[in-house]
Short mmCIF file of C-alpha atoms in Angstrom, two decimals:
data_model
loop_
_atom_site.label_atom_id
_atom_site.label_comp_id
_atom_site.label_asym_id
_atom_site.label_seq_id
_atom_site.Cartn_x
_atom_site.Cartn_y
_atom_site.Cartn_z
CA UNK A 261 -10.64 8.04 4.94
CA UNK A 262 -8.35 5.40 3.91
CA UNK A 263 -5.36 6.38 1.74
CA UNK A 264 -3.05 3.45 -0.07
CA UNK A 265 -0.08 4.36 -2.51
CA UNK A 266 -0.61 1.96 -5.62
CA UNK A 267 2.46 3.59 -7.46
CA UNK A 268 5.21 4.91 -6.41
CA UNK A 269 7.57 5.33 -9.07
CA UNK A 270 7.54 7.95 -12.16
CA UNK A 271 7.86 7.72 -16.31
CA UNK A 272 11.04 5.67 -15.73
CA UNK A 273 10.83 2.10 -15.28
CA UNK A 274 11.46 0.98 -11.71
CA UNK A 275 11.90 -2.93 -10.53
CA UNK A 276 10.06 -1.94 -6.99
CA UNK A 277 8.05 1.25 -7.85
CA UNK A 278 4.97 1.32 -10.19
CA UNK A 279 3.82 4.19 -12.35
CA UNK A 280 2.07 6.98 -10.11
CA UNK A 281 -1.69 5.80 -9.06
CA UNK A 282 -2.91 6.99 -5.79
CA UNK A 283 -6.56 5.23 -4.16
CA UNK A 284 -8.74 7.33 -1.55
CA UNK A 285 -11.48 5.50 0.14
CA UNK A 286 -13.89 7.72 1.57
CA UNK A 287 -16.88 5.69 3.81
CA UNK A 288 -18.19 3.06 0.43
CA UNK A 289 -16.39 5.01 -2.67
CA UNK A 290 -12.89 4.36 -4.54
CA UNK A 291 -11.29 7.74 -6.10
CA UNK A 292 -8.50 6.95 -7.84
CA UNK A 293 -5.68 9.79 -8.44
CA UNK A 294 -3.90 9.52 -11.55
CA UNK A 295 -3.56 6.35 -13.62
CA UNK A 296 0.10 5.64 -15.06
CA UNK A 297 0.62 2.57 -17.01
CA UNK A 298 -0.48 -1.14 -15.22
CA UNK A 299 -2.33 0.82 -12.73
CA UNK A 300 -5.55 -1.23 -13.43
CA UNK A 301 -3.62 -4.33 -11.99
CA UNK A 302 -1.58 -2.63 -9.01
CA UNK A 303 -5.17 -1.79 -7.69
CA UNK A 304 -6.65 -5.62 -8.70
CA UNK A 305 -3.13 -6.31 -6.32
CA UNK A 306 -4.57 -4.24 -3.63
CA UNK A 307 -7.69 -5.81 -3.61
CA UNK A 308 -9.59 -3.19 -6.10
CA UNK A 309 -11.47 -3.74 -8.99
CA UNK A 310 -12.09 -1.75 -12.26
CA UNK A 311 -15.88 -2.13 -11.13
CA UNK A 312 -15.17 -0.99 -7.66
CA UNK A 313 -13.49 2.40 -8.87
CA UNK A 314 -16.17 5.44 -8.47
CA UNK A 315 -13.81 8.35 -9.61
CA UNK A 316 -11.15 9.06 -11.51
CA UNK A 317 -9.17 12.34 -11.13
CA UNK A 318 -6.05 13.36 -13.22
CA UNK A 319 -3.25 16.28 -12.16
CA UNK A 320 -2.26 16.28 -15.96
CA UNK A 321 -2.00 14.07 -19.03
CA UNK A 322 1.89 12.94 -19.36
CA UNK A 323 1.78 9.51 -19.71
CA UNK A 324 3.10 8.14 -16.75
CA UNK A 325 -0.21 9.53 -15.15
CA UNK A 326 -2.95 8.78 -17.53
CA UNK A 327 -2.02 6.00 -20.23
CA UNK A 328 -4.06 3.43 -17.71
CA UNK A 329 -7.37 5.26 -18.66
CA UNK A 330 -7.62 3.35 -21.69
CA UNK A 331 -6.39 0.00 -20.26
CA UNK A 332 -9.68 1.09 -17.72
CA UNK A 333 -12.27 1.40 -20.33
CA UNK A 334 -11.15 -1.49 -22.57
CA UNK A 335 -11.43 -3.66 -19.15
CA UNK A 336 -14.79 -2.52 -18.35
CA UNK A 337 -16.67 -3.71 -21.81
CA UNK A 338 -16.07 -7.12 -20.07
CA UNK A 339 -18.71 -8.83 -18.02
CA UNK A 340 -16.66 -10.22 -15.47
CA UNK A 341 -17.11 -8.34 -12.85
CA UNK A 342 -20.22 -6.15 -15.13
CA UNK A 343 -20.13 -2.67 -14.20
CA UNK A 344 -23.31 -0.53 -14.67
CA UNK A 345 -22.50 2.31 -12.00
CA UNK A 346 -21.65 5.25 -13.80
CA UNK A 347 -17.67 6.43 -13.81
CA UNK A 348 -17.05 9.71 -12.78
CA UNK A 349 -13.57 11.61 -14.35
CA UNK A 350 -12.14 14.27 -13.27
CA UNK A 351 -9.04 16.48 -14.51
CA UNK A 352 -7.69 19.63 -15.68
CA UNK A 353 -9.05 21.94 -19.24
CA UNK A 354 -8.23 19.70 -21.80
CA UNK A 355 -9.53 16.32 -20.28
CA UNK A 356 -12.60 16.01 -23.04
CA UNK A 357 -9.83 16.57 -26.06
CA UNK A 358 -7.48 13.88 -24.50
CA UNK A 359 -10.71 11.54 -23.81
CA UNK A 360 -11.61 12.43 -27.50
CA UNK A 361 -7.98 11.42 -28.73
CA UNK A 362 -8.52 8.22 -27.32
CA UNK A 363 -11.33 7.16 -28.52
CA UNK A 364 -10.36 8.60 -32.06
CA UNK A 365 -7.85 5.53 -31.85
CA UNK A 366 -9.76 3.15 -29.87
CA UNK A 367 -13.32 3.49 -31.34
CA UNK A 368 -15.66 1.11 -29.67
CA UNK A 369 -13.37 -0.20 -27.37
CA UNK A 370 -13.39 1.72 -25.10
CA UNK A 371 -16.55 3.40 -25.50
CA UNK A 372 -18.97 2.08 -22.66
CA UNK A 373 -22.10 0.03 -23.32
CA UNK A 374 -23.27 -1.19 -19.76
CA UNK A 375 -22.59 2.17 -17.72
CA UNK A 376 -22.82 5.93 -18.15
CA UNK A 377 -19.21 7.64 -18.22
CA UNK A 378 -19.25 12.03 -16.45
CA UNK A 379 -16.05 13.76 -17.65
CA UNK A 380 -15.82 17.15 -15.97
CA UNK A 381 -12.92 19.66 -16.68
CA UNK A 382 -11.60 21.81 -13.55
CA UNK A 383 -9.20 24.58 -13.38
CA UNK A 384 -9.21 25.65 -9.33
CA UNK A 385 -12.33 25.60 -7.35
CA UNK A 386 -14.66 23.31 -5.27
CA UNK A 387 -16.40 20.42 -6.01
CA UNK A 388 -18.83 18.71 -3.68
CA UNK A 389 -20.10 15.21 -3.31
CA UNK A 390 -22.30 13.41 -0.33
CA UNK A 391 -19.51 12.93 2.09
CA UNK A 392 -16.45 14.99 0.50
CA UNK A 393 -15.49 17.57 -1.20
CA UNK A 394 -12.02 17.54 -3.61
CA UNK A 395 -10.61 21.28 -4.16
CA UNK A 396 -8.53 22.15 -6.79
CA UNK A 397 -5.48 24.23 -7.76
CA UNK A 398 -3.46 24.57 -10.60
CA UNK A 399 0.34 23.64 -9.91
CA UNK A 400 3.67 24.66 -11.25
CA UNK A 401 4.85 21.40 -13.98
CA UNK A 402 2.44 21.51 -16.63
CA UNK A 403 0.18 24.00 -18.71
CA UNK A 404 -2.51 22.75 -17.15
CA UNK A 405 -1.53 21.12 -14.32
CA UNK A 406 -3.37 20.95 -10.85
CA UNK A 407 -3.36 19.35 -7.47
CA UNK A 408 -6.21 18.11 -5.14
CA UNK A 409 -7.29 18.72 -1.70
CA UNK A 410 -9.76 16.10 -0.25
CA UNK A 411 -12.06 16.57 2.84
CA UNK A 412 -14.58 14.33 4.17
CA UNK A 413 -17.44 15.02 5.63
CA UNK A 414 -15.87 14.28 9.61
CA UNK A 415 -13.08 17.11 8.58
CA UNK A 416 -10.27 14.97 7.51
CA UNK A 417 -7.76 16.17 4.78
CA UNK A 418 -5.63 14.51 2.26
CA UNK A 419 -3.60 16.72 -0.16
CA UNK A 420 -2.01 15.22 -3.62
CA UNK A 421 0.46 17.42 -5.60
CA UNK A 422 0.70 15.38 -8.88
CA UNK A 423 3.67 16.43 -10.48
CA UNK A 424 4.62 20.17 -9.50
CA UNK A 425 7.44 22.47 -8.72
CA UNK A 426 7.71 24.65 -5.39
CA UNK A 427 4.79 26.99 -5.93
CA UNK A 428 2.03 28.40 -3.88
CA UNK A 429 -0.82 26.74 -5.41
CA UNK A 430 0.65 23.17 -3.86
CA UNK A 431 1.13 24.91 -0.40
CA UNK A 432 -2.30 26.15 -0.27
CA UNK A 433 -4.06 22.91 -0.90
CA UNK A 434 -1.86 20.93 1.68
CA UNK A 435 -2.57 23.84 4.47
CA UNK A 436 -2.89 22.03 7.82
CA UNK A 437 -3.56 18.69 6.34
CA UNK A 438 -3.96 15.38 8.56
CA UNK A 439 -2.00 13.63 4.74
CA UNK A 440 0.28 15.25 2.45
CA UNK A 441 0.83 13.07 -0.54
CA UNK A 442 3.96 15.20 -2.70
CA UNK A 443 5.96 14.49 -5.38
CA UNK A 444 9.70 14.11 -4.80
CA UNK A 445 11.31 13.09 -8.36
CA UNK A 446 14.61 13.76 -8.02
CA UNK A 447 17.74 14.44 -5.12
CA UNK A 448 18.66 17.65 -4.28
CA UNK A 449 21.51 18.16 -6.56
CA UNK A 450 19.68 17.34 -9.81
CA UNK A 451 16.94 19.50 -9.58
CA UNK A 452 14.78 19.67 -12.61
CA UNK A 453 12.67 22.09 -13.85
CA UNK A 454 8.75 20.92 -12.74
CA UNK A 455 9.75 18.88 -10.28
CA UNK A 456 10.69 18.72 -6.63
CA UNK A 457 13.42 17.45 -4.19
CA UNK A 458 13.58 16.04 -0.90
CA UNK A 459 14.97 19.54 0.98
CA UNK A 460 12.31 21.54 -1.07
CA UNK A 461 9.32 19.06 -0.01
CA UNK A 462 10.29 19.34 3.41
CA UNK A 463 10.04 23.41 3.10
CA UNK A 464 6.47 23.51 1.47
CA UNK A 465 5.53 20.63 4.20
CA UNK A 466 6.60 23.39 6.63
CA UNK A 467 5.03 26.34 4.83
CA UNK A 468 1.86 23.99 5.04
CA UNK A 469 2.16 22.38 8.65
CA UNK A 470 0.79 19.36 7.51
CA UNK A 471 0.48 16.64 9.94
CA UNK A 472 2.00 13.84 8.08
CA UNK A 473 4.37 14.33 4.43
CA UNK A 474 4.26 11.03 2.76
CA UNK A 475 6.85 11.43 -0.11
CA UNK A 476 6.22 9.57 -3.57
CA UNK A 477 6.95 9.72 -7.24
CA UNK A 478 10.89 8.68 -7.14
CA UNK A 479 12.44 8.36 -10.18
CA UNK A 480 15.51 5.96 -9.76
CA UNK A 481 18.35 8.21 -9.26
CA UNK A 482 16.20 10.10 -6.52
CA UNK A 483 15.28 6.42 -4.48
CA UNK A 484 19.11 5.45 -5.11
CA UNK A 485 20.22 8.60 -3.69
CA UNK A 486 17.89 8.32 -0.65
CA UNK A 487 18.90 4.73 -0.03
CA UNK A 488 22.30 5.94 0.09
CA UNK A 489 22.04 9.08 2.61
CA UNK A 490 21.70 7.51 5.91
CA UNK A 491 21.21 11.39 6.95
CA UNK A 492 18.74 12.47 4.85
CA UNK A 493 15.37 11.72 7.03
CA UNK A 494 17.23 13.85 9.84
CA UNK A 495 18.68 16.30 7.53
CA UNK A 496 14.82 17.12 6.79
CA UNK A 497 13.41 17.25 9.76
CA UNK A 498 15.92 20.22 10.92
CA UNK A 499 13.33 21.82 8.41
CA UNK A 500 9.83 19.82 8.65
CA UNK A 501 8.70 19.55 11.80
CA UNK A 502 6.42 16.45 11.01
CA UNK A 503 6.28 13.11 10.58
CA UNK A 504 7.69 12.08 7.12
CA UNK A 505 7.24 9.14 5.03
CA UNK A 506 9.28 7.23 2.34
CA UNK A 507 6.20 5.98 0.25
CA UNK A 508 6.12 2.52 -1.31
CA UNK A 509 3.76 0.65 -3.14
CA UNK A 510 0.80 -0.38 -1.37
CA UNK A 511 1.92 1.99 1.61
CA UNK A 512 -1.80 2.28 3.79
CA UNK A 513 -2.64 5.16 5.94
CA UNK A 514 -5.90 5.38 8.02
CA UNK A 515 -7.02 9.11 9.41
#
């Protein structure tokens, strides 16, 4: 599996990190996790096309992490490239209302005409495909929030929080992963409600002995405050144990 961070960056505007979109290649398919605004090009940027993308997946429906599905559709009525594979979407109970929203304002637009679109609604449980199999749990930010697990065929593991508070649901699905992909919006001293910091990332990555904790969805007071603590890398690994990442756009990992 081939992992590449195509956003980084959260609901505020950042000049270096893009809104939250996560790609997982497993062998010939794209899954794309989440799909915050200018996604679509990010993924063009890292050499990914709207016809290339096999499956969509969504932790919730704030904006920052689903506004791009329309930008998706609307792209895909074009015929450069054509797509007639069918598009696969997956996300938490109330995916088919927020898909019926859109079109409500959209219309034709967005509904396709060369391809047949799957939407499938998931609260926890296992879904299965030929070569993976994506798990799901639901998380502590949202009503209806939820986080993935993703294991291929050969045994690998990726895990991807979303958006979530400390909670067990988010330390199940990263248990003993080879990639933990987690949310870490804000520094430890302005904690908010739904959301996690660096010293409480580095306990769940712990709870979970994950392999590798690649960090992600900084909003800019959290990236200015790692920037400035020279400290705080070895400040969390007197807690995690494991290798830890600062994720940036287009950040590639191979397992």
């Amino acid at each position: 599996m081939e992992l590449t961070i195509i956003g980084s960056g959260t609901g505020a505007p950042s000049k270096t990190r893009a809104y939250p979109c996560t790609l997982i290649k497993v062998k010939d398919k794209h899954l794309v996790f989440d799909t915050g605004p200018g996604s679509l090009r990010q993924l063009l940027l890292a050499g990914v096309t709207y016809a290339d993308v096999d499956y969509i997946y969504y932790s919730h429906f704030h904006p920052d992490h689903s506004l791009d599905l329309v930008s998706f559709l609307f792209a895909m009525k074009y015929d450069s490239p054509v797509r007639t594979k069918p598009l696969y979407i997956t996300g938490p109970c109330g995916l088919h209302k927020f898909h019926q929203g859109l079109v409500s304002v959209y219309g034709n637009t967005i509904t396709p005409k060369t391809f047949d679109l799957h939407l499938e609604e998931i609260e926890r449980g296992v879904l299965t495909y030929d070569g993976w199999k994506i798990t799901a749990e639901p998380v502590r930010h949202s009503s209806q929030s939820i986080g993935y697990r993703i294991e291929s065929s050969a045994g690998r593991t990726i895990a991807y929080s979303g958006d979530t508070d400390y909670c067990e649901g988010i330390i199940l699905l990263a248990k003993n992963t080879d990639l933990f992909v987690l949310e870490c919006s804000f520094p430890d001293d302005k904690k908010t409600e739904g959301h996690l910091t660096p010293h409480l990332c580095a306990q769940i990555a712990q709870k979970a002995q994950c392999k590798k904790l690649i960090l992600t969805h900084f909003y800019p007071v959290c990236s200015e405050a790692i920037k400035n603590n020279a400290n705080l890398l070895a400040e969390l690994k007197i807690i995690y144990d494991g290798e830890i990442v600062i994720a940036e756009d287009f950040d590639r990992f191979e397992i």
